[in-house]
Coordinates of C-alpha atoms and ligand atoms in Angstrom, one line a residue:
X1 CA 91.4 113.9 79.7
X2 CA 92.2 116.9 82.2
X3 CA 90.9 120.0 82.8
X4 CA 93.3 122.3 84.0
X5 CA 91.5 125.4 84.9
X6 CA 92.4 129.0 85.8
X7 CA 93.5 130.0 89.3
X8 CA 90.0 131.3 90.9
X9 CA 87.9 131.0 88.1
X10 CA 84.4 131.7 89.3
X11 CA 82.2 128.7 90.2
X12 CA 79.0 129.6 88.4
X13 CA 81.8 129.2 85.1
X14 CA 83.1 126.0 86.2
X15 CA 79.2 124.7 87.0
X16 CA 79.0 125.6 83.5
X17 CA 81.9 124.1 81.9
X18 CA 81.1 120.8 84.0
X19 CA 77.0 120.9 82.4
X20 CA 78.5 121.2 78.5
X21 CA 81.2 118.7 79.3
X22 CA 78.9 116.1 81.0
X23 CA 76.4 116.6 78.2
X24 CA 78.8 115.1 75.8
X25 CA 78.5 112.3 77.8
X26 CA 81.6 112.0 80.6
X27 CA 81.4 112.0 83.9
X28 CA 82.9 115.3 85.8
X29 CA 85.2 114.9 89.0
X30 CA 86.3 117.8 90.2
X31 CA 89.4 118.1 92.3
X32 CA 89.3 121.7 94.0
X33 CA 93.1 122.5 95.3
X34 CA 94.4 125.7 96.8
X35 CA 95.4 127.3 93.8
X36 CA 93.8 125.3 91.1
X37 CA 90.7 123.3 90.3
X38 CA 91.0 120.8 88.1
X39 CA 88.2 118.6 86.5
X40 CA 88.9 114.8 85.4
X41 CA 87.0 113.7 82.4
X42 CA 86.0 109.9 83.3
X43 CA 84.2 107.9 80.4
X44 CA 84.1 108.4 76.4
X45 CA 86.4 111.5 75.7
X46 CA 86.5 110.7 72.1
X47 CA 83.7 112.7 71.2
X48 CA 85.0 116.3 73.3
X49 CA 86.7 118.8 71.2
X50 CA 90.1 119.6 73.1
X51 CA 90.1 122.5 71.0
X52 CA 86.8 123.8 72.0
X53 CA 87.3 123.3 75.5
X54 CA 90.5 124.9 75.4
X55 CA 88.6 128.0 74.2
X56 CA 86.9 128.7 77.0
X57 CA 87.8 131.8 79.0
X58 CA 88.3 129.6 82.4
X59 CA 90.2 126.7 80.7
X60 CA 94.6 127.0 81.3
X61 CA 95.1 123.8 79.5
X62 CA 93.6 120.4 78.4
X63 CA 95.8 117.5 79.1
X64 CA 95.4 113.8 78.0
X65 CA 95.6 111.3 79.7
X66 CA 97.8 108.5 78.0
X67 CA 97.1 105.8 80.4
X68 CA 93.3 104.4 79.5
X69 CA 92.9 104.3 83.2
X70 CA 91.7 107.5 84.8
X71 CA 90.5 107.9 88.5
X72 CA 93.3 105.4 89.2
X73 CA 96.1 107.7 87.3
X74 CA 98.3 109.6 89.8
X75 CA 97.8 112.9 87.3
X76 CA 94.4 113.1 88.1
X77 CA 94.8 112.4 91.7
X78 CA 98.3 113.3 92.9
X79 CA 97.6 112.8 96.2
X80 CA 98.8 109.4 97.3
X81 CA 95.8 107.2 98.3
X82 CA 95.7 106.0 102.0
X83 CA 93.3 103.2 102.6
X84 CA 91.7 102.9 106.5
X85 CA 90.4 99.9 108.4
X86 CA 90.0 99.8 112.1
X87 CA 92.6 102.6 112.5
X88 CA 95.1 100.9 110.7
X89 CA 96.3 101.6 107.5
X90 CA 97.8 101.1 103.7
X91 CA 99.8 103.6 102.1
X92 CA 100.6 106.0 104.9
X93 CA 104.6 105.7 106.6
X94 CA 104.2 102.9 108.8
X95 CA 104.8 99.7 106.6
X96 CA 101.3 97.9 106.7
X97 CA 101.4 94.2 107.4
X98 CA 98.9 91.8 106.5
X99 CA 99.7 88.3 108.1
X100 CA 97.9 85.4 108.8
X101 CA 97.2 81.9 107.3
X102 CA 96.1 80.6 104.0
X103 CA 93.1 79.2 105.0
X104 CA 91.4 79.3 108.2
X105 CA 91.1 75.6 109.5
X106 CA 89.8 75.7 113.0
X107 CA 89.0 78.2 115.7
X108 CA 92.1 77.6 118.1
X109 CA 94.7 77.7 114.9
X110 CA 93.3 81.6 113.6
X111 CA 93.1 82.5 117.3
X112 CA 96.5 81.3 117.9
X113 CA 97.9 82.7 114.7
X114 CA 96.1 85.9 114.9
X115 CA 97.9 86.3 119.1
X116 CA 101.5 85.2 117.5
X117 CA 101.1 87.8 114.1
X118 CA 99.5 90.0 117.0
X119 CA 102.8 90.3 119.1
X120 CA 105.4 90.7 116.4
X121 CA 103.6 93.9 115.2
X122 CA 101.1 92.5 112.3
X123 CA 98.5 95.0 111.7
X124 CA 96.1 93.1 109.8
X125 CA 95.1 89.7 110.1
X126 CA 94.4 87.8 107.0
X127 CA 92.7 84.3 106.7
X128 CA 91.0 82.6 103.6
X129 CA 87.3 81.4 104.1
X130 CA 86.3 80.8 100.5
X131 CA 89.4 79.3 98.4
X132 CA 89.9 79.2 95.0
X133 CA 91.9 75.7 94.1
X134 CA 92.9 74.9 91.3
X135 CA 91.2 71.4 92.2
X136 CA 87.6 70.8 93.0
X137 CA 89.0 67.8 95.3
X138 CA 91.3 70.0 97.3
X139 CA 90.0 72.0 100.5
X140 CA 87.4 74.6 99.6
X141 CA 87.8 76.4 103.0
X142 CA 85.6 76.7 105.6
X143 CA 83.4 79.2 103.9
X144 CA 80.3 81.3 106.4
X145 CA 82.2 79.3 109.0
X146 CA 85.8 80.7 108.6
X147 CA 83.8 84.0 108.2
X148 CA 82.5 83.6 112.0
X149 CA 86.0 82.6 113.1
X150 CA 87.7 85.6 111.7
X151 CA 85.4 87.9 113.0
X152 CA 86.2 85.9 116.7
X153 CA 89.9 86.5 116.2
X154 CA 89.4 90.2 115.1
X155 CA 87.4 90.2 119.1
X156 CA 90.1 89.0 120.4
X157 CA 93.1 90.7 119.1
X158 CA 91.5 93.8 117.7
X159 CA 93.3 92.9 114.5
X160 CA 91.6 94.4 111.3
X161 CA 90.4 90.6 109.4
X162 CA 91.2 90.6 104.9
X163 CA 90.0 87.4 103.5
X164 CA 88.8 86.8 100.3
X165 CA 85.8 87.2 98.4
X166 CA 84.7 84.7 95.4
X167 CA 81.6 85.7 94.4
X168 CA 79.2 88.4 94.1
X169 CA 76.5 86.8 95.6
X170 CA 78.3 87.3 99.1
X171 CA 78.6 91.0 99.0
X172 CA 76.8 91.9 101.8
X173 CA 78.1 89.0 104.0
X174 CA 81.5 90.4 103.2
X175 CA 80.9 93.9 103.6
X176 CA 79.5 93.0 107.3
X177 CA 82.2 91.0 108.3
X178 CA 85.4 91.5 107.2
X179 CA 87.5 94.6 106.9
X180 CA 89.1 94.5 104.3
X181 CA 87.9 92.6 100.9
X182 CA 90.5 90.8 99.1
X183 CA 90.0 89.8 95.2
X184 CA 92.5 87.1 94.8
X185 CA 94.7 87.1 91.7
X186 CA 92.0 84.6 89.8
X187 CA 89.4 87.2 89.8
X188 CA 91.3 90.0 89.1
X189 CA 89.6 90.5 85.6
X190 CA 85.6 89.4 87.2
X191 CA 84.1 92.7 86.2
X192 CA 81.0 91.7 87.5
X193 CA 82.4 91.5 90.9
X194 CA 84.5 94.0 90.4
X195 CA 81.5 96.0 89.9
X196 CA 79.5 95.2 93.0
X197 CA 82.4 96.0 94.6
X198 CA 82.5 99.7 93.2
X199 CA 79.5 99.8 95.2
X200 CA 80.3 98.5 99.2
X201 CA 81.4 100.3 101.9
X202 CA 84.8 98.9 102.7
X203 CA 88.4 98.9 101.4
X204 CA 89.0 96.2 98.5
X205 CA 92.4 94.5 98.4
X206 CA 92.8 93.9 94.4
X207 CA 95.8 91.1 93.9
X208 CA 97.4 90.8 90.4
X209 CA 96.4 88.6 87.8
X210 CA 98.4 85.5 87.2
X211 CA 98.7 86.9 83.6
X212 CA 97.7 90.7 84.0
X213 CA 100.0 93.4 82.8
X214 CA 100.1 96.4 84.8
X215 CA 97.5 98.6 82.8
X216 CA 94.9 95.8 82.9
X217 CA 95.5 95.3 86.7
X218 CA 94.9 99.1 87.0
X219 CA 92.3 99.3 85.1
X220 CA 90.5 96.5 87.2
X221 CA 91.3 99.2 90.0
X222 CA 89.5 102.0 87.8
X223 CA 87.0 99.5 88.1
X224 CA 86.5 99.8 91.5
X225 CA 87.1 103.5 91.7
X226 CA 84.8 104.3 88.7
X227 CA 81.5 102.0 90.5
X228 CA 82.5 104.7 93.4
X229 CA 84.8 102.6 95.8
X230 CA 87.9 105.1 96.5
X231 CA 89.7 102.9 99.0
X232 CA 91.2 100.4 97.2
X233 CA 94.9 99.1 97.7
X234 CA 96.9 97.1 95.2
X235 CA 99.3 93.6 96.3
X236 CA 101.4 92.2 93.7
X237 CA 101.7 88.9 94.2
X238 CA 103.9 87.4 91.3
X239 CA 102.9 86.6 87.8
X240 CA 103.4 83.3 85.4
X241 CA 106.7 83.5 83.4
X242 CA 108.5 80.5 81.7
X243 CA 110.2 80.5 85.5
X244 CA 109.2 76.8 86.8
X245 CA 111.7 76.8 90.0
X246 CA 109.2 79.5 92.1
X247 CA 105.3 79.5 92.1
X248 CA 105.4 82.7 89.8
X249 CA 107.9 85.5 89.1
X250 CA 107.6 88.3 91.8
X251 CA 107.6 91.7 89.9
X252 CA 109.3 93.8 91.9
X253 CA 109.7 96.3 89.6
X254 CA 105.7 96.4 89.3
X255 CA 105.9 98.3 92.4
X256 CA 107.5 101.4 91.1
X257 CA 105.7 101.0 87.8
X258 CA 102.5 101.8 90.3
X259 CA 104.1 104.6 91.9
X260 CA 104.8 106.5 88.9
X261 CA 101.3 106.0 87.4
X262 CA 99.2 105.8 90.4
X263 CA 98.0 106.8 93.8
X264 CA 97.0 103.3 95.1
X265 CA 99.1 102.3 97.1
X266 CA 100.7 98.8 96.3
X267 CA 101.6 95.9 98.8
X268 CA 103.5 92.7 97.9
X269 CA 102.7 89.0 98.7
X270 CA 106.0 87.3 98.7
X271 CA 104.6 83.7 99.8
X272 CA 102.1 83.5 96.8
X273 CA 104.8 84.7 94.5
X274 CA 107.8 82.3 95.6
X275 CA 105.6 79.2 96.7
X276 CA 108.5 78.4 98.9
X277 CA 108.7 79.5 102.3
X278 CA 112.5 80.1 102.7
X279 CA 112.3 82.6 99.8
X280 CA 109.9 84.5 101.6
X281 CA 111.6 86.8 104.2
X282 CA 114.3 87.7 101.7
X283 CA 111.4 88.8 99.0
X284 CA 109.8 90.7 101.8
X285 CA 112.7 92.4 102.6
X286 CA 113.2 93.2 98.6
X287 CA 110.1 94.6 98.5
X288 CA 110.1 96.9 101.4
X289 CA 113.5 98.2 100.4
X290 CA 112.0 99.0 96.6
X291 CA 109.5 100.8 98.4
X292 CA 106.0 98.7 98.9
X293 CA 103.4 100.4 101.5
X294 CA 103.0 97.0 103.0
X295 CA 103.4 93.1 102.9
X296 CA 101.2 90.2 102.7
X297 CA 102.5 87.3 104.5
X298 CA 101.3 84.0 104.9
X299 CA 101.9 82.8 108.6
X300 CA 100.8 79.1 109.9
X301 CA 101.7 77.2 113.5
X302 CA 101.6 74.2 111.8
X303 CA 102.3 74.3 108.3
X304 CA 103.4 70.2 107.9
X305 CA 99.8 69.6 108.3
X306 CA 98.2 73.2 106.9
X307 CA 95.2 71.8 104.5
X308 CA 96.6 74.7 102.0
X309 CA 99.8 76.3 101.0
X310 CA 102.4 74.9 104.1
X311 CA 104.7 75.3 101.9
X312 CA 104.7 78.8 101.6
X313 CA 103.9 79.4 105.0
X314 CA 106.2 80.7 107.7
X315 CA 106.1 79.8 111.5
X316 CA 105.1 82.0 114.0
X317 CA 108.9 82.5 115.0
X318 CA 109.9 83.7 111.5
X319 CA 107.5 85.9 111.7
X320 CA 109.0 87.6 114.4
X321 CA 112.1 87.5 113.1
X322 CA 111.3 88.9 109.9
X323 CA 109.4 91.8 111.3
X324 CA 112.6 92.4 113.3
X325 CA 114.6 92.1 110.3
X326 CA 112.5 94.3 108.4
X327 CA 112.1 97.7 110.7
X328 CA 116.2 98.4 110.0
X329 CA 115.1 98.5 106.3
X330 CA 111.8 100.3 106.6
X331 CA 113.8 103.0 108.1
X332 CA 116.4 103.2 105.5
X333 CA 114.0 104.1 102.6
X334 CA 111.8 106.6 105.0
X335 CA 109.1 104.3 106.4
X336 CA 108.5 102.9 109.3
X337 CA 107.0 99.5 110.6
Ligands
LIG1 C1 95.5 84.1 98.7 O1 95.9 85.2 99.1 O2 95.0 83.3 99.6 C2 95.5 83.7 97.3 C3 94.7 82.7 96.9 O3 96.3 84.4 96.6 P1 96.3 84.7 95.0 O4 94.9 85.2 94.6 O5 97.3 85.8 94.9 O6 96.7 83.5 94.3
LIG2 MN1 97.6 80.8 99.9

């Protein structure tokens, strides 16, 4: 539910408005704009009265708020969300692109990647340290050690490091080492860890669920915005369909389902989605053009011999050639890369 109140209403009335509301037991954000302040209603609004409140002297209008999620809806916060890591950024013009391998492997293969993403104009580097596989036999990543070598390729390129968390018992590992936290598609729905995660100090990267509509993948975000956590970024990365040719089905239109409800801004992982690595520049280029903020894109100098998801992966030189490929595009639909 939202509050819309009157231009300049007087903040002793609005201090009171916020105590009777909160005492029926939501939780008051304000959101003070030039002309108007409006209060979002986050919790239980079954019990509140729209009638009531709407009697107040101070009170223009009540709205509801069809959407179950709340701080993530774009009604309550129509100010497009831009998350920030190391100066670099998700959701403002330039294009943001996350690049890197699946899994870190050694220290000369994320150092080399990381240059190579570097130079064709990556701004993030990603790498997976702990990997969720769908076998217990298959490589686990290198774990606290992949951690270490991320954070050496961040010294070396400057690049802002996203690799993924598994478990709430690393937390505070996480939130001293890497820049951005990724919650791979798997987890989407851990609340627990979504929780925690309401609570750290750096952006969170929150993929889609293999299954997850839309509304349950926002309100995993709400999630994270409700435990307090307001820089959180969306990436689609394909969901299961009765499709057996690609890895999973990339919703493309998911992207502009997310604009119109939210302010998070939303990034697409075409290698996950396709599983096939000559899909991948052309999905990329899809998504830009239906208006993503950014791209995740899985980059490897080997990937014949990558110890997880060569197949998906994309040389060094394709790299470059997509980010070439892609600026001609940004700039079609406004943005820039
Ligand atoms: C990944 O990005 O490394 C990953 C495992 O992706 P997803 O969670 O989308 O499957
Ligand atoms: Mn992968």
């Amino acid at each position: 539910m939202i509050v819309i109140l009157k231009p300049k209403s007087a903040a002793a009335d609005v201090a009171e408005l916020t105590e009777t509301l909160e005492n029926q037991g939501v939780k008051v954000d304000p959101v003070y704009g030039t002309e108007l302040t409006i209060l979002g209603l986050v919790g239980d609004t079954s019990r509140i009265d729209p009638s009531r409140v709407e009697a107040n002297r101070i009170v223009e209008r009540v709205m509801f708020v069809a959407e179950p999620f709340k701080m993530a809806n774009k009604l309550f916060h129509p100010e497009p969300t831009v998350v920030e890591a190391l100066g670099r950024s998700i959701g403002a013009n330039k294009i943001a692109v996350i690049a890197g391998p699946c899994s870190v492997e050694t220290e000369e293969q994320i150092q080399q990647i990381a240059v190579n993403v570097k130079a064709a104009g990556a701004s993030f580097l990603r790498g997976g340290a702990f990997k969720p596989r769908t076998s217990p036999y298959a490589f686990q990543g290198l774990q606290y050690d992949g951690l270490r070598l991320l954070r050496l390729a961040r010294e070396a390129t400057g690049l802002p490091i996203v690799s993924e968390i598994m478990s709430p018992h690393d937390i505070d590992l996480f939130e001293q080492s890497v820049d951005i936290i990724q919650v791979g598609a798997r987890n989407m729905q851990n609340f627990d860890l979504l929780k925690e995660l309401g609570r750290v100090s750096k952006p969170v990267l929150l993929k889609r669920g293999l299954s997850a509509t839309i509304e349950e993948w926002l309100m995993s975000a709400e999630y994270l915005l409700a435990g307090g956590n307001r820089q959180v970024a969306l990436c689609e990365r394909g969901i299961r369909t009765f499709e057996t040719y690609t890895r999973n089905t990339l919703d493309l239109s998911a992207i502009l389902a997310v604009k119109k409800m939210s302010h998070l801004p939303v990034i697409v992982d075409p290698s996950h989605a396709a599983g096939k690595w000559w899909m991948v520049s052309s999905l990329a280029k899809a998504a830009v053009a239906v208006g993503a903020d950014g791209l995740m894109i899985e980059v490897h100098n080997d990937p014949a011999h990558a110890l997880c998801d060569g197949q998906q992966s994309i040389k060094p030189d394709g790299f470059r050639t997509l980010m070439d490929e892609l600026r001609p595009i940004a700039l079609a639909v406004g943005r820039e890369l």
